[in-house]
XYZ file of C-alpha atoms in Angstrom:
732
model
C 0.216 0.099 -0.136
C 0.937 3.148 -0.545
C 2.217 5.128 2.863
C 1.050 8.399 4.281
C 1.602 11.369 2.277
C 0.467 14.189 4.500
C 3.446 16.762 7.035
C 3.933 14.881 10.357
C 1.987 17.796 11.874
C -1.157 16.890 10.712
C -0.948 12.927 11.107
C 0.001 13.549 15.025
C -3.252 15.908 14.385
C -5.550 12.906 13.381
C -4.365 10.120 16.125
C -6.235 9.557 18.978
C -4.543 7.638 22.172
C -6.144 5.457 24.653
C -3.641 4.679 27.391
C -5.047 2.034 30.411
C -4.988 3.246 33.968
C -8.225 1.059 35.301
C -5.805 -1.486 37.438
C -5.870 -5.252 38.134
C -7.031 -4.290 41.893
C -6.004 -1.247 44.020
C -2.153 -2.526 44.558
C -1.401 -2.084 40.603
C -3.046 1.170 40.588
C -2.024 3.325 43.995
C 1.652 2.020 41.949
C 0.721 4.004 38.904
C 0.757 6.971 41.315
C 3.846 6.871 43.352
C 7.426 8.446 42.579
C 9.762 7.070 39.927
C 12.361 9.847 39.001
C 11.304 13.494 39.673
C 7.037 12.427 38.462
C 5.018 9.420 39.100
C 4.774 6.560 36.445
C 1.186 7.879 35.384
C 2.818 10.726 35.143
C 6.173 9.306 33.008
C 3.697 7.099 30.924
C 1.353 10.181 29.612
C 4.057 12.769 29.562
C 5.352 9.591 26.495
C 2.247 10.037 24.829
C 1.757 13.661 25.038
C 4.628 14.503 23.008
C 3.219 12.907 20.183
C -1.009 12.584 20.455
C -2.701 16.190 21.318
C -3.983 16.790 24.779
C -7.206 16.835 23.939
C -7.153 13.328 21.762
C -5.645 11.200 25.126
C -8.474 8.768 26.649
C -7.130 7.815 30.054
C -10.001 4.847 31.159
C -9.623 5.042 34.973
C -11.726 2.392 36.914
C -14.918 3.384 38.254
C -14.818 6.256 41.287
C -11.461 6.340 40.693
C -11.123 10.399 41.298
C -6.734 10.452 42.205
C -5.184 10.087 38.932
C -7.242 12.663 37.286
C -6.696 14.725 39.722
C -3.088 13.334 39.555
C -2.644 13.553 35.824
C -4.577 17.233 34.530
C -8.344 18.000 33.785
C -6.294 18.615 29.876
C -6.786 15.169 28.617
C -10.079 13.022 29.140
C -10.871 10.149 31.493
C -14.228 7.364 30.965
C -14.307 4.384 33.630
C -14.627 0.576 33.451
C -16.753 -0.370 34.606
C -16.100 -4.633 35.302
C -12.592 -5.538 35.968
C -13.564 -7.459 31.907
C -9.174 -6.888 30.624
C -7.843 -5.165 28.742
C -10.159 -5.267 25.445
C -12.183 -4.803 27.453
C -10.991 -0.908 29.129
C -10.285 -0.466 25.358
C -14.107 -1.032 24.302
C -15.254 1.589 27.228
C -12.963 4.810 25.494
C -15.329 4.080 22.014
C -17.268 7.706 22.666
C -14.785 9.618 23.620
C -12.352 9.543 20.837
C -14.002 11.937 18.757
C -14.249 12.724 15.077
C -11.587 13.830 13.060
C -10.031 10.575 14.129
C -8.082 7.797 11.778
C -5.290 6.234 14.465
C -5.668 4.998 18.024
C -2.285 4.125 19.660
C -3.088 1.464 23.643
C -0.917 1.886 25.662
C -1.186 1.185 29.710
C 0.434 3.580 32.758
C 1.100 1.093 33.519
C 4.991 0.897 30.973
C 6.263 4.003 31.557
C 10.300 3.498 30.557
C 8.786 2.986 27.029
C 10.525 5.288 25.227
C 8.652 9.026 22.738
C 11.257 7.179 20.182
C 9.236 4.224 20.409
C 5.910 5.220 20.502
C 6.645 7.215 17.504
C 8.705 3.687 16.101
C 4.976 2.032 16.129
C 2.825 4.871 15.148
C 5.080 5.836 11.933
C 5.211 2.299 10.993
C 1.892 2.048 10.977
C 1.028 5.204 9.177
C 3.871 4.522 6.891
C 2.571 0.853 5.864
C -0.673 1.043 6.143
C -1.628 -2.261 7.574
C -4.907 -3.371 9.348
C -3.187 -2.885 13.216
C 0.653 -2.241 14.482
C 2.077 -4.060 17.658
C 4.546 -3.108 19.131
C 7.516 -6.149 20.152
C 10.960 -6.536 21.748
C 13.959 -8.595 20.981
C 13.527 -9.996 25.125
C 16.354 -12.448 26.298
C 14.920 -15.416 27.902
C 11.091 -13.469 28.725
C 9.163 -13.894 31.104
C 6.065 -16.238 30.372
C 3.468 -13.461 30.005
C 4.803 -12.104 26.904
C 3.060 -14.320 24.397
C 6.053 -15.172 21.620
C 5.369 -13.274 18.318
C 5.735 -16.138 15.704
C 6.790 -14.967 12.015
C 6.840 -16.291 8.144
C 8.629 -14.750 6.054
C 8.673 -12.318 7.595
C 5.572 -11.335 8.179
C 3.114 -11.997 11.625
C 1.719 -14.866 11.464
C 0.472 -15.651 15.247
C 1.050 -14.498 18.164
C 1.881 -17.876 21.293
C 0.864 -17.486 24.444
C 0.419 -21.751 24.928
C 4.272 -22.335 24.841
C 6.901 -23.194 27.027
C 10.360 -21.646 27.080
C 14.086 -22.369 29.250
C 15.934 -20.352 30.694
C 18.203 -21.076 28.154
C 15.373 -20.387 24.781
C 17.329 -16.755 24.243
C 16.698 -13.513 22.448
C 12.917 -13.928 22.040
C 10.592 -11.360 20.347
C 7.548 -11.008 22.251
C 4.348 -8.952 21.700
C 4.964 -5.368 24.224
C 1.380 -4.597 24.681
C 0.691 -1.097 22.386
C -1.548 -1.217 19.571
C -2.339 0.773 16.294
C -5.242 0.383 14.709
C -8.004 2.795 13.092
C -11.120 3.755 14.970
C -13.489 1.323 12.962
C -11.909 -1.815 13.340
C -10.809 -1.456 16.772
C -13.760 -0.714 18.225
C -15.826 -3.397 15.385
C -13.360 -5.641 16.882
C -13.147 -5.326 19.817
C -16.991 -5.409 20.158
C -17.327 -8.731 18.488
C -14.800 -9.956 20.907
C -17.230 -8.641 23.547
C -20.301 -11.129 22.021
C -17.479 -13.865 22.321
C -16.281 -13.826 25.692
C -12.850 -12.558 24.229
C -11.916 -9.623 26.334
C -7.824 -9.263 26.431
C -6.231 -7.479 23.345
C -3.858 -10.069 22.759
C -7.179 -11.441 20.906
C -7.998 -7.968 18.642
C -3.885 -9.501 16.786
C -5.215 -12.832 16.822
C -8.222 -11.491 15.290
C -6.953 -9.458 13.220
C -4.057 -12.472 11.638
C -7.464 -14.474 11.533
C -9.347 -12.707 8.902
C -6.312 -11.743 6.476
C -5.444 -8.498 7.489
C -2.085 -7.097 7.344
C -0.051 -6.231 10.858
C 3.038 -5.152 11.188
C 5.586 -4.295 14.902
C 7.787 -1.922 15.510
C 10.685 -4.189 17.772
C 12.398 -1.857 20.056
C 16.032 -3.153 21.528
C 16.284 -1.850 24.625
C 15.401 -4.535 27.140
C 15.282 -2.800 29.869
C 11.847 -0.597 28.346
C 9.896 -3.734 28.462
C 10.212 -3.283 32.314
C 6.198 -2.891 33.577
C 5.583 -1.825 36.752
C 2.413 -3.809 39.137
C 4.845 -4.478 42.639
C 6.721 -2.668 44.257
C 10.093 -4.707 43.208
C 9.393 -3.445 40.132
C 8.866 -0.362 40.105
C 12.166 -0.208 42.403
C 13.926 -1.776 39.218
C 11.950 1.284 37.289
C 14.183 3.552 39.306
C 17.504 1.923 38.283
C 17.015 2.384 35.055
C 14.930 6.010 35.611
C 18.297 7.308 37.273
C 20.637 5.217 34.073
C 18.548 7.267 31.864
C 19.034 9.918 33.192
C 23.428 9.375 32.655
C 23.115 7.898 28.943
C 24.872 10.367 26.634
C 21.526 12.273 24.486
C 21.860 12.751 20.695
C 19.147 14.065 18.461
C 16.172 13.120 20.440
C 16.658 15.796 22.663
C 19.279 18.917 22.622
C 18.836 21.075 24.846
C 21.125 23.267 26.703
C 22.897 22.215 29.344
C 25.334 24.178 31.397
C 28.161 22.095 32.883
C 31.319 23.322 34.757
C 32.471 25.742 32.792
C 29.525 27.121 30.587
C 28.033 24.808 28.368
C 29.117 22.480 25.698
C 28.192 19.804 23.629
C 28.938 17.665 20.020
C 28.882 19.343 17.147
C 26.102 18.713 14.764
C 24.741 17.226 18.306
C 23.936 19.605 20.985
C 26.011 21.577 19.576
C 24.133 23.989 16.833
C 23.974 27.883 15.429
C 19.121 27.122 16.578
C 20.975 26.422 20.186
C 23.817 29.270 19.735
C 20.691 31.330 18.806
C 18.288 30.002 21.466
C 20.340 30.195 23.724
C 21.978 33.900 23.571
C 17.326 35.069 23.086
C 17.581 33.687 26.326
C 20.760 36.186 27.764
C 19.021 38.955 25.581
C 16.862 38.597 27.197
C 17.641 38.700 30.939
C 19.994 41.866 29.333
C 16.331 43.644 28.490
C 14.265 42.484 31.955
C 17.551 44.600 33.848
C 17.122 47.562 31.705
C 20.974 46.881 30.788
C 20.668 47.185 26.626
C 22.425 50.656 26.453
C 25.909 48.163 28.890
C 25.674 45.508 26.121
C 27.882 43.297 25.438
C 31.006 41.579 24.063
C 32.079 38.335 21.792
C 34.434 36.849 21.005
C 34.702 32.643 19.910
C 37.987 30.744 19.926
C 39.797 29.061 16.723
C 37.458 25.531 16.929
C 35.444 24.674 14.438
C 31.670 26.824 13.901
C 32.834 29.703 15.712
C 33.034 32.454 14.183
C 30.337 31.581 12.791
C 28.800 31.305 15.999
C 29.623 34.301 17.813
C 28.438 36.291 14.007
C 24.981 34.378 15.356
C 24.970 35.358 18.783
C 25.667 39.456 17.377
C 22.617 38.939 15.598
C 20.263 38.048 17.830
C 21.548 40.667 20.462
C 21.431 42.777 17.809
C 17.838 42.230 16.436
C 16.605 42.733 20.436
C 18.447 46.024 20.852
C 21.557 45.403 22.432
C 24.560 47.086 21.472
C 27.860 44.249 20.478
C 31.615 44.039 20.548
C 32.332 41.438 18.441
C 36.080 40.968 18.984
C 37.849 40.301 14.939
C 38.987 36.798 14.757
C 39.706 34.161 17.477
C 40.842 35.599 21.062
C 41.047 34.253 24.193
C 38.828 33.405 26.836
C 40.417 35.260 29.251
C 39.985 38.444 27.635
C 36.320 38.126 26.919
C 36.292 37.940 30.270
C 39.048 41.066 30.400
C 36.725 42.816 27.974
C 33.222 42.710 29.670
C 34.448 44.527 33.211
C 36.774 46.342 30.843
C 33.673 47.786 28.801
C 31.556 47.598 31.711
C 28.702 45.721 29.273
C 26.570 43.962 30.684
C 27.588 40.335 29.130
C 30.511 38.807 28.190
C 30.330 35.615 25.939
C 33.400 33.457 24.559
C 32.628 30.872 22.120
C 35.485 27.875 22.929
C 35.094 24.063 24.395
C 38.128 25.803 26.581
C 39.354 21.650 26.829
C 37.495 18.877 25.224
C 37.677 16.910 22.422
C 37.314 18.967 18.168
C 34.523 17.806 17.822
C 33.198 19.832 20.758
C 31.788 23.534 21.369
C 30.218 25.757 23.202
C 29.421 29.126 25.204
C 31.010 30.603 27.903
C 29.170 33.827 30.173
C 31.199 36.073 31.957
C 28.558 39.001 34.248
C 29.341 42.096 33.943
C 32.015 42.240 36.401
C 33.455 38.913 34.710
C 32.940 35.891 37.167
C 31.245 33.191 36.195
C 27.324 33.048 36.610
C 26.147 30.863 40.203
C 24.172 27.958 39.163
C 20.630 30.098 39.502
C 21.318 32.143 36.427
C 22.114 29.803 34.135
C 19.449 27.812 34.908
C 16.785 30.827 34.534
C 18.764 31.423 31.558
C 18.617 27.838 30.247
C 15.671 26.956 31.037
C 13.652 29.940 28.765
C 16.351 28.748 25.704
C 15.180 25.347 26.974
C 11.501 26.114 25.875
C 11.933 27.702 22.860
C 11.208 27.741 20.047
C 12.879 29.220 16.743
C 10.350 31.128 15.512
C 11.603 33.134 18.965
C 14.898 34.709 18.242
C 14.578 37.585 17.342
C 17.915 38.237 14.569
C 18.825 41.515 12.525
C 21.059 40.965 10.094
C 25.328 41.271 10.022
C 25.055 43.592 7.378
C 22.729 45.911 8.042
C 23.896 44.694 12.127
C 27.447 46.905 11.067
C 25.333 49.441 8.803
C 23.099 50.719 11.528
C 26.554 50.616 14.333
C 25.348 47.963 16.564
C 27.825 46.201 15.718
C 31.512 47.563 17.027
C 34.221 45.249 15.886
C 37.127 46.585 17.115
C 39.558 44.367 19.064
C 40.406 44.025 22.868
C 43.973 42.992 22.053
C 45.903 46.104 23.444
C 44.174 46.937 26.284
C 44.720 43.424 27.225
C 47.554 43.305 27.289
C 48.030 46.553 28.490
C 46.177 45.618 32.101
C 48.029 42.941 32.075
C 51.634 44.328 32.239
C 50.162 46.799 34.788
C 50.662 43.969 36.877
C 53.394 42.346 35.809
C 56.372 43.474 36.377
C 57.753 43.536 32.616
C 61.248 45.282 34.241
C 61.762 42.543 36.674
C 62.750 40.150 32.794
C 64.720 42.954 31.184
C 68.293 41.668 31.431
C 67.758 38.083 32.750
C 68.122 36.212 29.524
C 64.983 33.759 29.744
C 64.632 31.460 26.994
C 61.421 29.800 27.352
C 59.275 27.208 24.159
C 55.217 27.592 24.303
C 53.023 25.182 23.039
C 49.937 27.267 22.680
C 48.333 24.298 21.040
C 46.738 25.485 17.859
C 44.790 27.606 20.639
C 44.021 31.536 20.539
C 47.560 32.745 23.314
C 50.696 32.850 20.569
C 49.556 37.400 20.242
C 49.023 38.058 23.722
C 51.891 36.292 25.530
C 53.807 36.979 22.850
C 54.004 40.263 23.157
C 53.527 40.277 26.575
C 56.906 38.108 26.760
C 58.191 40.510 24.266
C 57.859 43.071 26.543
C 59.907 41.328 29.333
C 62.654 40.902 26.981
C 62.424 36.999 27.406
C 63.429 34.750 24.588
C 59.931 32.892 23.154
C 59.576 29.554 20.726
C 56.683 29.505 20.153
C 55.063 25.283 18.603
C 52.084 23.531 17.467
C 50.607 28.170 16.767
C 48.849 27.208 13.753
C 45.553 27.840 13.151
C 44.490 24.173 13.226
C 40.106 23.697 14.932
C 41.354 19.816 14.883
C 44.238 20.562 17.492
C 46.722 18.209 15.653
C 43.779 15.487 16.598
C 43.885 15.779 20.414
C 42.528 17.139 23.101
C 44.269 20.832 23.487
C 44.541 19.727 27.139
C 48.479 21.333 28.599
C 49.114 17.872 30.591
C 51.946 15.581 30.892
C 50.467 13.216 28.598
C 49.915 16.232 25.691
C 52.841 17.924 26.425
C 55.643 15.468 24.753
C 57.398 17.545 22.048
C 56.708 19.962 24.813
C 59.026 18.009 26.750
C 61.687 16.804 24.569
C 63.011 20.778 22.903
C 63.678 21.387 26.182
C 65.816 16.871 27.298
C 66.637 17.494 23.711
C 69.296 21.076 24.199
C 69.598 21.065 27.998
C 70.929 24.496 28.673
C 69.080 26.370 25.640
C 65.692 26.730 27.759
C 64.620 27.981 31.371
C 61.474 27.014 31.183
C 58.530 25.481 29.102
C 54.448 27.417 29.148
C 51.565 25.544 27.593
C 48.504 27.128 27.370
C 45.127 25.098 26.915
C 42.719 25.660 23.390
C 41.261 28.683 25.260
C 43.863 30.180 26.947
C 41.974 29.945 30.449
C 44.344 27.149 31.695
C 48.208 26.250 31.766
C 50.811 23.941 31.901
C 55.235 23.882 32.540
C 57.873 21.781 32.364
C 61.233 22.748 34.496
C 63.991 23.396 33.079
C 65.308 19.649 32.762
C 61.881 18.724 30.871
C 60.198 17.327 34.208
C 56.986 18.582 34.057
C 55.586 20.198 36.603
C 52.056 19.952 37.426
C 49.365 22.430 38.668
C 49.444 21.063 42.291
C 53.010 22.276 42.597
C 52.708 26.168 40.277
C 50.235 26.958 42.618
C 52.486 26.159 45.915
C 54.914 28.022 44.045
C 53.114 30.853 42.935
C 52.102 31.322 46.116
C 55.397 31.510 48.419
C 56.242 33.846 46.428
C 53.192 35.969 46.363
C 53.435 36.207 49.431
C 57.431 35.958 50.018
C 59.495 38.148 47.113
C 56.139 40.177 46.389
C 54.363 40.830 49.786
C 51.619 39.741 48.941
C 49.072 39.194 52.664
C 46.150 36.451 52.137
C 44.587 33.164 52.097
C 44.412 30.439 49.355
C 41.562 29.269 48.539
C 42.093 25.854 46.234
C 38.821 23.201 45.077
C 38.518 19.869 46.891
C 40.914 18.168 44.047
C 43.482 20.099 44.492
C 47.082 19.715 47.294
C 46.071 19.863 50.834
C 50.065 21.331 50.729
C 48.529 24.919 49.606
C 47.273 24.634 53.275
C 50.149 23.739 55.339
C 51.423 26.257 53.453
C 48.767 29.019 54.524
C 49.176 28.013 58.492
C 51.897 28.470 57.889
C 51.665 31.545 57.033
C 49.429 31.964 59.357
C 46.523 32.169 57.218
C 43.310 30.871 56.260
C 42.336 28.300 53.801
C 39.550 27.337 52.364
C 38.029 24.167 49.866
C 35.341 24.522 47.373
C 33.499 23.035 44.809
C 34.824 22.322 41.064
C 34.211 25.135 38.702
C 36.444 28.284 38.669
C 33.079 30.446 39.267
C 33.528 29.246 43.282
C 37.147 29.022 44.242
C 35.890 33.546 43.207
C 33.247 34.243 45.398
C 35.386 31.805 48.657
C 38.797 33.940 47.342
C 36.890 37.917 47.525
C 34.983 35.820 51.094
C 38.114 35.861 52.754
C 40.160 37.988 51.272
C 42.459 35.168 49.459
C 45.740 36.298 47.614
C 45.458 33.777 44.849
C 42.880 30.837 44.172
C 43.113 27.704 42.280
C 41.795 24.303 40.555
C 44.730 21.332 39.486
C 43.544 20.919 36.522
C 44.579 24.450 35.265
C 43.511 27.451 35.734
C 43.997 30.355 39.099
C 44.335 33.903 39.565
C 44.297 35.911 42.098
C 43.853 38.858 43.685
C 43.814 42.216 41.795
C 43.090 40.757 38.599
C 40.794 38.698 36.640
C 37.685 37.076 38.479
C 38.089 33.866 36.178
C 41.178 31.957 34.728
C 44.244 33.296 32.567
C 47.131 31.162 31.262
C 48.154 34.395 29.249
C 47.876 36.311 32.593
C 49.276 32.919 34.284
C 52.559 32.176 32.070
C 53.540 35.221 32.204
C 53.812 36.021 36.592
C 56.197 32.499 36.455
C 58.004 34.381 34.140
C 58.429 36.748 36.680
C 58.879 34.607 39.354
C 62.014 33.233 37.129
C 63.488 36.990 36.716
C 62.903 38.230 40.282
C 64.323 35.301 42.444
C 66.997 34.203 39.818
C 65.988 30.775 40.673
C 65.240 27.687 38.626
C 61.839 26.023 39.597
C 63.282 23.307 40.846
C 65.534 24.915 43.125
C 62.157 27.029 43.814
C 60.618 23.467 44.335
C 63.076 23.032 47.065
C 62.489 26.283 48.810
C 59.098 25.642 49.610
C 59.050 21.541 49.681
C 61.851 22.242 53.139
C 58.978 24.094 54.201
C 56.258 22.169 53.550
C 56.849 18.439 53.054
C 55.976 16.677 50.073
C 52.829 14.865 49.000
C 52.893 12.784 46.284
C 49.253 13.281 43.727
C 47.907 11.048 41.012
C 44.369 11.485 38.833
C 42.786 8.913 36.617
C 39.262 8.407 35.335
C 36.955 6.219 33.715
C 33.916 6.231 31.303
C 31.169 6.673 33.295
C 28.791 5.261 32.377
C 25.077 4.638 33.493
C 25.075 1.755 35.709
C 28.508 3.218 36.933
C 26.430 6.089 38.327
C 23.871 4.443 39.311
C 26.013 1.456 40.752
C 28.214 3.784 42.526
C 26.860 6.305 44.770
C 24.456 3.082 46.085
C 27.741 1.276 46.998
C 28.581 4.517 48.987
C 25.654 4.945 50.908
C 24.332 2.070 51.541
C 28.456 0.441 53.290
C 30.058 4.147 54.020
C 33.907 3.282 53.653
C 35.539 3.235 56.259
C 38.946 2.521 55.320
C 41.334 2.924 52.021
C 43.034 -0.616 51.484
C 44.093 -0.922 55.178
C 44.199 2.516 56.307
C 41.675 5.077 58.300
C 39.114 6.788 56.908
C 38.319 9.732 58.768
C 35.427 11.579 57.661
C 33.347 11.596 54.156
C 32.383 15.131 52.894
C 30.005 15.349 50.238
C 30.076 18.493 48.805
C 30.929 17.191 45.564
C 31.012 13.985 44.331
C 32.172 11.621 47.953
C 36.144 13.129 49.325
C 37.928 10.762 51.504
C 39.566 12.541 54.282
C 43.016 10.248 56.075
C 45.670 11.037 58.567
C 48.622 13.044 56.974
C 46.278 15.178 54.758
C 46.158 12.380 52.960
C 42.716 12.173 51.291
C 40.805 10.135 48.436
C 37.924 12.274 46.038
C 35.992 10.118 43.306
C 33.090 12.735 41.400
C 31.831 12.860 38.463
C 32.745 15.270 36.124
C 30.589 18.434 35.203
C 32.059 18.637 31.997
C 32.555 15.442 30.353
C 31.503 11.106 30.931
C 33.731 10.029 33.354
C 34.780 9.139 36.413
C 37.147 11.360 37.847
C 39.555 9.269 40.898
C 41.512 12.019 42.478
C 44.090 10.431 45.564
C 47.406 12.618 48.036
C 49.354 11.039 49.933
C 52.872 10.673 52.306
C 54.365 8.625 49.333
C 54.333 7.963 44.977
C 53.787 4.285 46.492
C 50.564 4.725 48.711
C 49.057 6.887 46.327
C 49.256 4.735 43.497
C 48.137 1.404 46.429
C 44.928 3.882 46.878
C 44.157 4.790 43.313
C 44.350 1.538 42.216
C 41.993 0.299 45.559
C 39.339 2.609 43.587
C 39.694 1.452 40.373
C 39.334 -2.098 41.931
C 35.626 -0.347 43.655
C 34.277 1.804 40.860
C 34.089 -0.687 38.709
C 33.239 -3.868 40.667
C 29.781 -5.207 39.404
C 29.793 -2.436 36.901
């Protein structure tokens, strides 16, 4: 038969749905109102149907006298009562009078099968509409199915029977079974149900048998995820369903969900999946709405982009949206570092600064970071507000003004801000201290955006600098542009190959807000050690006074050094916005994270790898010592701790199992080492004796479970990390 030529919106309006919610008994009906995720069983099931069928065409069949479900599900649906509990066929038949005119096909499903995905129900409806058959049913390939499910019998690919009599042994393997959701034309559906009632047949399975017996064609949409088959008829099944719902929250979403979600460092998504120009426009429209609501239009916004694929196009798209909303834009030309935009917002007095970047993520990612007028990152409450608005927005709700019109109307200013940014850094960095030091460094910008700004600053300091990986390469050489030990082999090799030629290796990540360094011997220096050095330098040499702020994944040696100076130290959640907020709280002189981000009091309210590189050069010039010599000096005060980190892919199963195991059996030891206390500030942190600790934390920007440890000796650190790895992977 010919397929249905109508547009999807037309086909949707001609659908109706009958949702069976009368239950087998009071206990099964009670389960429909029990919590499931952040909703209830019945609400989840109905949300799936609402996504496919207009509310005014959804009929819910409830038990006689049931008022609880209608109150729960809302008054925009139609409710009918099943006066006798004769079976599922009889329940559908009770909905006959409520299925209105103009309906071509009726979807029949259940309120106690909320784990059926919207995609599966859509697949069933679409298959029926394209095949133009008499009846379509939902099937699933299930290993060792329960005997309650009828087995689909096929001949030459066609369904010829649904066999409920065959007894299956556990070794039968994968079997295609009838899930119990159907689609049929209303005339056929209710005519056959009438015949069935007259014959004393009241199950929907009998409907399929009768249609097959009449020689009419039926088809099936087969689902492959066995979790969808999980019904909820007992408390044990509800518990199993809760696990499935929780697991699904952590499954990476693809084309079926393009929501904008902020992590610890802005919004990031895979290009072509969540990251699209349409989403860029929706997000910037939501931020433009925020600007207008606050009456800040005259302040305008500043927008820049890094070297990633689509960054320039995205920056222009964002500028067109702000211009369309009457908000002037300073659109920075070419590619710029994230810290330059952080600086630009307060420098210009702009309402917001926006940078198109995905920081150190792999090349297939892009994203957007947003800065407030003072250059700080907005806190969760604010980002939630405009992401919620953006996600609820239709594309036609976005107001734009073409870039050329915006330029001619004076709404877009494309002058650079590179020189003011460099000048501001050089007002804090002692440029003259490095002159005459004859320092020579090698810099790896990792194909990112720091070459112009950092190169100019080093030139002004009369520091000879050789750059590698400075070309514009949106693929970043095929690796994620993160300045860590694994990705700085070229930089390390240059220093080791010519001993004495370079006193320092510097690296910045893809958007230049993180730093990595290599000492004069070609040894990678961890950010933990770098933070320790800089805090010592600021206090001892520059005479700065104040405490230190670190995130909970960063070395406790900072706390030891602060205690030595009689200064406070604060531990905060991962995310630089938390570091900055705590710095202001205690007047800290330094704030940083072990992942490579840092800032000092009086500079930006955000991390800046370019500024950090210049400060390290100043430290070497003013002390006249190498990095390794300085580390020896500091460790004489603090002693030594050894940190190790690892990460494993955070599968949905792991994100369910690990927190559950930690809650059920709180850890009292890591191997033989006793746990003194457990913190839940961000993930789970286990505090041991002598500033030793271990951290389990699911990343906010990547699908990873991160594990970090700090211990007295390298062997102990390795032992603790290996124990954590065994713990998180056990039984998953």
